Amino acid sequence: MRRNRYSIFSLARNAVSYHQDWSEAWRSPDPAASYDVIVAGGGGHGLATAYYLAAEHDVGRIAVLEKGWIGGGNTGRNTTIVRSNYLWDEAAHLYEKSLQLWEGLSQELNFNVMFSQRGVMNLGHTLQDMRDIYRRSNANRLNGIDSEILTPAEIKAKVPAMNVSSEARYPVLGASFQPRGGVARHDAVAWGFARAADARGVDIIQNCEVTGIRRENGAVCGVETTRGLIGARKVAVVVAGHASVLADMAELRFPVESHPLQALVSEPLKPVLDTVIMSNAVHGYVSQSDKGELVIGAGIDAYTGYGQRGSFSIIEGNVAAIVELFPVFSRVRMLRQWGGIVDVCPDACPIISKTPVKGLYFNCGWGTGGFKATPGSGWVFAHTVAQDEPHALNAAFDLERFTTGALIDEHGAAGVAH
Amino acid sequence: MLQIECPWCGARDQQEFQYGGEAHIVRPESPDTLTDEQWADYLFNRANSKGVHAEQWCHTAGCRRWFNVLRDTVSYAVLAVYRPGERPSGSVE
């Protein structure tokens, strides 16, 4: 089952044959009549779920159903920021688990996900911003998460291109800095998890859209797809922006709303920014990719939408803020701009939960910041599906919290800019 | 970008408006008689329709009045605009 390991030796061996003999990274099997677990959604979170199900649990046959192609959804559309500096204990522990998995992920998957711990800086522009930053930073340290407070002079030393003068439209009063945060190569994360899951026997079935969820006596028994009916003992749904659509197939109503979220990249530049800059107040975030492009993320549109595109005014405001912070970027030309659909929860925290339908599990509501959680999300969701019980790390992130009122309110705490 | 026809002011750019979420959600008459599930459903659960969606907009930079819009959430086309208390067909609630 195990494909050729990627290594310096396999590289050398394949160089001899002019790289004509590399095996496929994952198979493209036809769907079987039934599986023990079907993961609906072949994004990063779904593939990670399938990988950890196969690698750490004994659940039998597993399939991932993807309506498009691997790497074609939000995994390939985001700005790849990874951090774990969340305010509330529940969120901090979940994202920190994910960050720890990131730190060993390339070795674990035998696939270079290009995880680069270049640090993440969250700027404060007002006195209240700074108070919130001190509070969050102290909470992070109590949870064992690395966090420093930087003065404007220290920020300037790290990021010379930034305008930190008190005359600036958005004066920089300080920042929190998480040195272990950073960025990763988004496509590689999807491909790496897909390849590693496939090597452990998971069937990855692309161009196979789930169109219905079959139930019998209150329990799930399979899914209808564009490639026919596929039986399943358990169905794990991880479909980001389309969570409500899938929930509707099982006659469930969810507390999520889907919004367009946009991002853009510039032409490649020489190295100018070697960390990640985020600003909640002006709602912009920017980093420089290994190719040299500035990767810029904007905010969501207020209206709901499934159209994978947003309003120009959002980008205009976003770019204006970035140029105020980095006047040297004013003549940089933008190459590409795109949108994805994010499902936002009222408390800006995900739902990783069992549902009233037996054998049906949902992992959704990650909003604008799901990428950083990819390995951790898959890890806890695999546990939830395999054991039919949440792991301690995701027990608080159940659907029930909207009934009990035990929300985990990361809006404004750390959840505005992702 | 959307162009939205305010029922009082006419067609204007989206930036003059503020989005107000799903339309026709009625606050329960007597919340104290509801179960926690019913109250949570009113507070948090939303249709989040893919396709035709009834939603509220406010003409904040114009007449500052609220109204309802039927919009396709995939194509973003505005399909109908109607005043509070009306239905898209024009019939009164």
XYZ file of C-alpha atoms in Angstrom:
511
model
C 0.000 0.000 0.000
C 2.792 2.371 0.974
C 3.999 4.430 -1.947
C 7.614 5.338 -2.538
C 8.925 7.431 0.310
C 10.091 10.865 -0.692
C 13.745 11.330 0.247
C 17.058 12.511 -1.120
C 17.581 8.946 -2.366
C 14.267 8.729 -4.214
C 15.041 12.114 -5.737
C 18.433 10.905 -6.921
C 17.000 7.593 -8.192
C 14.294 9.364 -10.167
C 16.754 11.897 -11.528
C 18.496 9.005 -13.302
C 15.258 8.229 -15.159
C 14.626 11.907 -15.948
C 11.772 12.037 -13.397
C 9.532 9.984 -15.691
C 8.818 7.210 -13.176
C 7.390 9.000 -10.125
C 4.303 7.130 -8.981
C 1.008 8.988 -8.540
C 0.687 10.731 -5.164
C -2.683 9.098 -4.557
C -4.934 6.670 -6.415
C -8.226 7.594 -8.080
C -10.410 4.613 -7.187
C -14.049 4.148 -8.126
C -16.292 4.319 -5.070
C -17.019 1.000 -3.348
C -20.623 0.010 -2.549
C -20.144 0.952 1.087
C -17.619 2.141 3.624
C -17.358 2.135 7.397
C -16.684 5.871 7.450
C -17.349 8.402 4.718
C -15.747 11.817 5.068
C -17.779 14.297 3.014
C -15.418 17.049 1.879
C -11.862 16.646 0.592
C -10.412 19.897 1.870
C -7.551 20.086 4.322
C -9.772 19.337 7.331
C -11.501 16.396 5.642
C -8.253 14.852 4.441
C -6.672 15.359 7.867
C -9.708 13.673 9.429
C -9.339 10.692 7.085
C -5.596 10.524 7.689
C -5.864 10.482 11.486
C -8.794 8.018 11.304
C -6.590 5.647 9.303
C -3.374 6.322 11.215
C -4.594 6.396 14.812
C -7.964 4.613 14.942
C -9.333 1.281 13.840
C -12.531 2.086 11.968
C -12.355 -0.115 8.878
C -12.743 1.215 5.337
C -12.642 4.980 4.854
C -13.499 7.145 1.853
C -13.172 10.888 1.278
C -15.732 12.316 -1.159
C -14.753 15.587 -2.812
C -17.111 17.427 -5.161
C -14.275 19.138 -7.025
C -10.594 18.324 -6.917
C -8.101 18.071 -4.065
C -6.774 21.518 -3.231
C -9.458 23.356 -5.217
C -11.527 24.693 -2.319
C -10.754 26.908 0.649
C -7.499 25.041 1.339
C -6.095 26.519 -1.859
C -7.694 29.929 -1.317
C -6.557 31.071 2.105
C -3.654 33.175 3.335
C -2.048 30.256 5.241
C -1.476 31.927 8.616
C -0.823 29.519 11.494
C -0.950 30.651 15.139
C -2.493 29.598 18.437
C -2.726 32.870 20.395
C -6.425 32.642 21.226
C -7.873 34.212 24.366
C -10.171 31.572 25.828
C -8.799 28.339 27.284
C -10.907 26.028 25.102
C -9.828 27.720 21.870
C -6.207 28.144 22.980
C -5.874 24.433 23.795
C -7.446 23.355 20.496
C -5.325 25.645 18.305
C -2.184 24.881 20.327
C -2.711 21.153 19.713
C -2.917 22.005 16.039
C 0.241 24.116 16.148
C 2.112 21.257 17.820
C 0.972 18.918 15.044
C 2.137 21.469 12.451
C 5.605 21.397 13.990
C 6.059 17.717 13.105
C 3.767 17.537 10.087
C 6.293 17.393 7.243
C 8.027 14.433 8.909
C 4.741 12.749 9.821
C 3.345 12.984 6.294
C 6.678 12.544 4.468
C 5.645 15.616 2.491
C 7.183 19.061 2.810
C 4.322 21.326 3.868
C 6.824 24.203 4.047
C 5.733 25.162 7.540
C 7.731 28.292 8.291
C 7.706 29.539 11.889
C 8.472 33.128 11.058
C 6.300 34.529 13.835
C 2.910 36.243 13.806
C 2.532 39.837 14.935
C -0.849 41.261 15.990
C -0.743 45.069 15.986
C -2.426 47.393 18.445
C -3.444 50.851 17.233
C -5.407 52.178 20.193
C -5.184 52.094 23.958
C -8.023 49.561 24.045
C -6.256 47.430 21.428
C -3.204 47.340 23.685
C -5.239 46.425 26.764
C -6.802 43.556 24.816
C -3.370 42.494 23.577
C -1.926 42.427 27.112
C -4.906 40.439 28.330
C -4.673 37.912 25.496
C -0.909 37.650 25.707
C -1.052 36.981 29.458
C -3.808 34.407 28.936
C -1.643 32.716 26.291
C 1.322 32.486 28.666
C -0.869 30.984 31.387
C -1.821 28.328 28.825
C 1.833 27.655 27.982
C 1.592 29.377 24.590
C 4.518 31.553 23.564
C 3.696 35.239 23.421
C 5.688 38.445 23.662
C 4.703 42.102 23.741
C 6.671 44.311 21.359
C 7.144 48.083 21.604
C 6.961 50.219 18.442
C 10.780 50.393 18.406
C 11.037 46.605 18.580
C 8.439 46.283 15.807
C 10.395 48.722 13.651
C 13.584 46.703 14.227
C 11.851 43.506 13.057
C 9.850 45.084 10.234
C 11.712 48.130 8.889
C 9.185 48.662 6.088
C 6.341 49.393 8.506
C 5.371 52.962 9.319
C 5.204 53.064 13.130
C 5.360 56.863 13.443
C 2.839 58.559 15.720
C 1.782 60.634 12.703
C 0.480 57.557 10.894
C -3.218 57.249 10.250
C -3.162 54.017 12.252
C -0.421 54.691 14.823
C 1.232 51.475 15.993
C 1.328 51.450 19.789
C 2.645 47.923 20.143
C 1.981 44.320 19.199
C 1.737 40.807 20.479
C 4.175 38.424 18.841
C 3.963 34.642 18.717
C 7.380 33.400 17.494
C 6.105 29.837 16.871
C 3.389 31.072 14.530
C 3.978 31.379 10.813
C 2.768 30.194 7.438
C 2.614 26.922 5.502
C 2.208 25.964 1.857
C -1.543 25.474 1.501
C -1.573 23.123 -1.490
C 1.122 20.966 0.073
C -1.030 20.511 3.165
C -3.903 19.130 1.073
C -1.602 17.014 -1.104
C 0.436 15.750 1.846
C -2.615 14.647 3.819
C -4.181 13.133 0.667
C -1.041 11.152 -0.140
C -0.529 9.981 3.432
C -4.203 9.013 3.838
C -4.178 7.155 0.522
C -1.046 5.277 1.584
C -3.012 4.023 4.604
C -5.807 2.721 2.406
C -8.215 5.663 2.329
C -10.144 5.947 -0.959
C -10.021 9.562 -2.166
C -12.844 10.032 -4.646
C -12.820 13.320 -6.532
C -15.618 14.812 -8.644
C -18.116 13.112 -6.342
C -20.582 15.511 -4.758
C -22.790 14.450 -1.865
C -26.403 15.232 -2.798
C -28.263 13.519 0.017
C -27.773 11.874 3.408
C -29.648 8.548 3.758
C -31.033 7.743 7.220
C -32.855 4.765 8.700
C -34.448 4.753 12.162
C -32.658 7.938 13.147
C -29.251 6.651 12.127
C -27.207 7.427 9.050
C -26.866 4.604 6.511
C -25.227 6.194 3.496
C -24.956 9.142 1.143
C -26.391 9.872 -2.263
C -23.764 11.259 -4.586
C -23.290 12.302 -8.187
C -21.603 8.911 -8.584
C -24.448 6.929 -7.056
C -25.523 5.721 -3.648
C -22.700 4.812 -1.246
C -23.466 3.035 2.006
C -21.815 4.102 5.276
C -21.999 3.319 8.985
C -20.731 6.781 9.832
C -20.680 10.018 7.857
C -18.336 12.830 8.854
C -19.194 16.124 7.166
C -16.389 18.698 6.744
C -17.524 21.031 3.982
C -16.777 24.561 5.277
C -19.011 27.065 3.467
C -21.579 24.434 2.486
C -22.201 23.136 6.036
C -25.788 24.457 6.054
C -26.491 22.796 2.697
C -25.360 19.396 4.004
C -27.131 19.940 7.347
C -30.316 20.614 5.402
C -29.995 17.166 3.774
C -30.376 15.675 7.251
C -33.122 18.147 8.208
C -30.888 19.927 10.706
C -30.709 23.686 11.245
C -27.285 25.077 12.067
C -26.130 28.351 13.654
C -23.743 29.160 10.820
C -23.904 31.690 8.000
C -21.742 31.551 4.882
C -19.931 34.677 3.742
C -17.524 35.502 0.940
C -13.944 36.101 2.144
C -11.377 37.588 -0.213
C -7.615 37.532 -0.555
C -5.093 38.824 -3.058
C -1.433 38.457 -3.956
C 1.052 40.873 -5.516
C 3.701 40.396 -8.135
C 6.798 38.702 -6.662
C 9.169 41.041 -4.816
C 12.591 40.638 -3.261
C 12.438 39.791 0.465
C 10.856 42.693 2.331
C 8.771 41.089 5.087
C 9.953 38.035 7.033
C 7.103 37.683 9.497
C 3.292 37.784 9.435
C 1.578 41.099 10.203
C -2.041 41.151 11.333
C -4.167 44.073 12.419
C -7.615 43.559 13.857
C -8.442 47.259 13.911
C -7.894 47.866 10.205
C -8.722 44.264 9.350
C -5.789 43.456 7.155
C -3.098 40.851 7.262
C -0.032 40.452 5.110
C 2.919 38.117 4.744
C 5.408 37.385 1.976
C 5.345 33.982 0.327
C 8.469 32.019 -0.515
C 7.893 33.040 -4.126
C 8.083 36.682 -3.026
C 4.432 37.576 -3.454
C 2.771 39.679 -0.792
C -0.182 37.599 0.404
C -2.934 39.878 1.668
C -6.164 38.870 3.332
C -9.275 41.011 3.560
C -12.420 40.748 5.646
C -15.715 39.072 4.902
C -18.631 40.732 3.194
C -21.484 41.384 5.627
C -24.009 39.634 3.386
C -24.261 35.872 3.071
C -23.048 34.385 -0.180
C -21.990 31.167 -1.854
C -20.597 32.871 -4.954
C -16.840 32.621 -4.193
C -16.458 36.332 -4.843
C -16.991 39.438 -2.758
C -17.356 43.180 -3.044
C -14.620 45.402 -4.401
C -15.142 47.897 -1.580
C -13.849 45.297 0.901
C -10.584 44.976 -1.003
C -10.319 48.728 -1.453
C -10.542 49.343 2.307
C -8.172 46.471 3.010
C -5.510 47.641 0.592
C -5.824 51.234 1.808
C -5.047 50.050 5.350
C -2.085 47.938 4.215
C -0.633 50.879 2.270
C -0.999 53.134 5.331
C 0.981 50.595 7.353
C 3.508 49.936 4.584
C 3.879 53.065 2.417
C 6.561 51.272 0.329
C 3.882 48.882 -0.947
C 1.919 51.669 -2.616
C 3.282 50.991 -6.112
C 3.237 47.203 -5.858
C 0.941 45.683 -8.469
C -1.557 43.044 -7.471
C -1.573 39.923 -9.618
C -4.553 37.911 -8.492
C -7.609 38.303 -6.302
C -10.183 35.678 -5.365
C -12.831 34.710 -2.851
C -13.834 31.662 -0.872
C -16.908 30.830 1.181
C -16.500 30.693 4.941
C -19.134 29.490 7.408
C -19.161 31.744 10.437
C -20.506 30.804 13.867
C -22.058 33.392 16.203
C -19.109 32.981 18.617
C -16.381 32.719 15.939
C -15.535 29.213 17.127
C -16.023 25.963 15.230
C -18.569 23.188 15.705
C -16.868 19.764 15.976
C -19.724 17.655 17.123
C -22.034 14.695 17.087
C -25.528 15.485 15.801
C -29.034 14.297 16.704
C -28.658 11.792 13.824
C -26.733 8.720 14.993
C -23.532 8.203 13.055
C -23.605 11.711 11.550
C -20.874 14.123 12.633
C -20.210 17.721 11.636
C -17.020 19.735 11.662
C -17.805 23.273 10.503
C -18.069 26.918 11.477
C -14.331 27.632 11.334
C -15.149 30.982 9.796
C -12.212 32.926 8.450
C -9.474 31.064 10.312
C -9.696 27.354 9.660
C -6.404 26.775 7.862
C -4.271 27.025 10.999
C -6.394 24.328 12.589
C -6.152 21.816 9.733
C -4.153 19.070 11.523
C -5.706 19.668 14.959
C -9.224 19.788 13.517
C -8.686 16.472 11.737
C -7.101 14.944 14.834
C -9.958 15.737 17.234
C -12.638 15.039 14.620
C -11.139 11.624 13.868
C -11.311 10.860 17.584
C -14.919 12.086 17.764
C -15.981 9.926 14.814
C -14.032 6.816 15.841
C -15.041 6.857 19.533
C -18.502 8.367 18.999
C -17.447 10.787 21.751
C -15.616 14.112 21.509
C -12.023 14.358 22.660
C -11.437 16.573 25.721
C -10.007 19.190 23.355
C -13.222 19.562 21.333
C -15.863 18.681 23.946
C -16.695 22.372 24.402
C -17.129 22.867 20.648
C -20.377 20.906 20.359
C -23.708 21.942 18.885
C -25.218 21.905 22.379
C -23.385 25.072 23.394
C -25.881 27.170 21.479
C -28.658 25.726 23.626
C -26.836 25.806 26.959
C -25.375 29.236 26.265
C -21.798 28.093 26.935
C -20.435 29.983 23.937
C -16.688 30.459 23.455
C -16.685 34.070 22.417
C -13.553 34.627 20.385
C -15.107 37.525 18.434
C -12.964 40.527 19.224
C -10.821 38.417 21.547
C -8.743 36.930 18.785
C -11.285 36.050 16.165
C -11.694 39.189 14.095
C -8.712 39.013 11.807
C -7.472 35.539 11.113
C -20.797 44.853 -6.118
C -24.536 44.957 -5.714
C -26.939 47.569 -6.910
C -29.933 47.614 -4.609
C -33.204 49.375 -5.277
C -34.340 51.089 -2.092
C -38.163 51.006 -2.092
C -38.172 54.711 -1.214
C -35.067 56.156 -2.892
C -34.530 53.974 -5.960
C -31.430 52.145 -7.206
C -28.242 52.911 -5.282
C -24.807 51.430 -4.789
C -24.373 48.676 -2.185
C -22.065 50.895 -0.136
C -25.026 53.099 0.868
C -26.627 50.119 2.597
C -26.054 48.044 5.670
C -26.850 44.350 5.777
C -29.291 43.193 8.452
C -29.321 39.421 8.154
C -32.124 36.972 7.449
C -35.594 38.519 7.134
C -38.910 37.509 8.708
C -37.456 36.202 11.972
C -40.129 37.097 14.510
C -39.264 37.418 18.169
C -41.345 34.839 20.077
C -44.368 36.327 21.845
C -43.548 34.850 25.244
C -39.944 33.660 25.507
C -40.455 32.338 29.043
C -42.700 29.571 27.707
C -40.097 28.292 25.232
C -37.718 25.394 25.715
C -34.004 26.118 25.552
C -33.954 24.447 22.122
C -36.692 26.727 20.774
C -34.995 29.831 22.157
C -31.632 28.749 20.721
C -33.290 28.152 17.363
C -34.677 31.701 17.392
C -31.384 33.240 18.563
C -28.787 31.368 16.533
C -30.076 29.009 13.836
C -30.354 30.496 10.365
C -31.580 29.269 6.977
C -28.282 30.279 5.291
C -29.956 29.394 1.990
C -27.937 28.584 -1.088
C -30.116 30.190 -3.719
C -33.010 32.546 -2.980
C -32.559 34.268 0.388
C -34.898 36.739 2.090
C -32.860 39.327 3.945
C -33.000 42.757 5.526
C -31.090 45.807 4.380
C -31.041 49.349 5.762
C -30.426 52.387 3.549
C -28.050 53.871 6.133
C -26.517 56.520 3.860
C -29.902 57.476 2.418
C -33.382 57.434 3.916
C -32.184 55.244 6.843
C -35.189 52.944 6.478
C -35.215 49.172 6.664
C -36.626 46.970 3.932
C -36.479 43.411 2.624
C -34.622 41.972 -0.340
C -34.876 38.642 -2.113
C -31.385 37.850 -3.347
C -29.779 34.864 -5.011
C -26.821 33.958 -2.783
C -24.968 32.246 -5.638
C -25.321 34.777 -8.469
C -25.865 37.662 -5.988
C -28.672 38.934 -8.252
C -31.262 41.042 -6.432
C -34.576 39.396 -7.353
C -37.097 41.545 -5.491
C -37.297 44.436 -3.057
C -40.229 45.002 -0.726
C -41.145 47.087 2.306
C -41.530 45.823 5.873
C -44.890 44.136 6.366
C -45.112 43.239 2.694
C -44.449 39.987 0.937
C -42.472 39.903 -2.303
C -45.703 39.573 -4.279
C -46.894 42.834 -2.731
C -49.481 41.216 -0.451
C -49.532 42.456 3.132
C -48.511 40.028 5.900
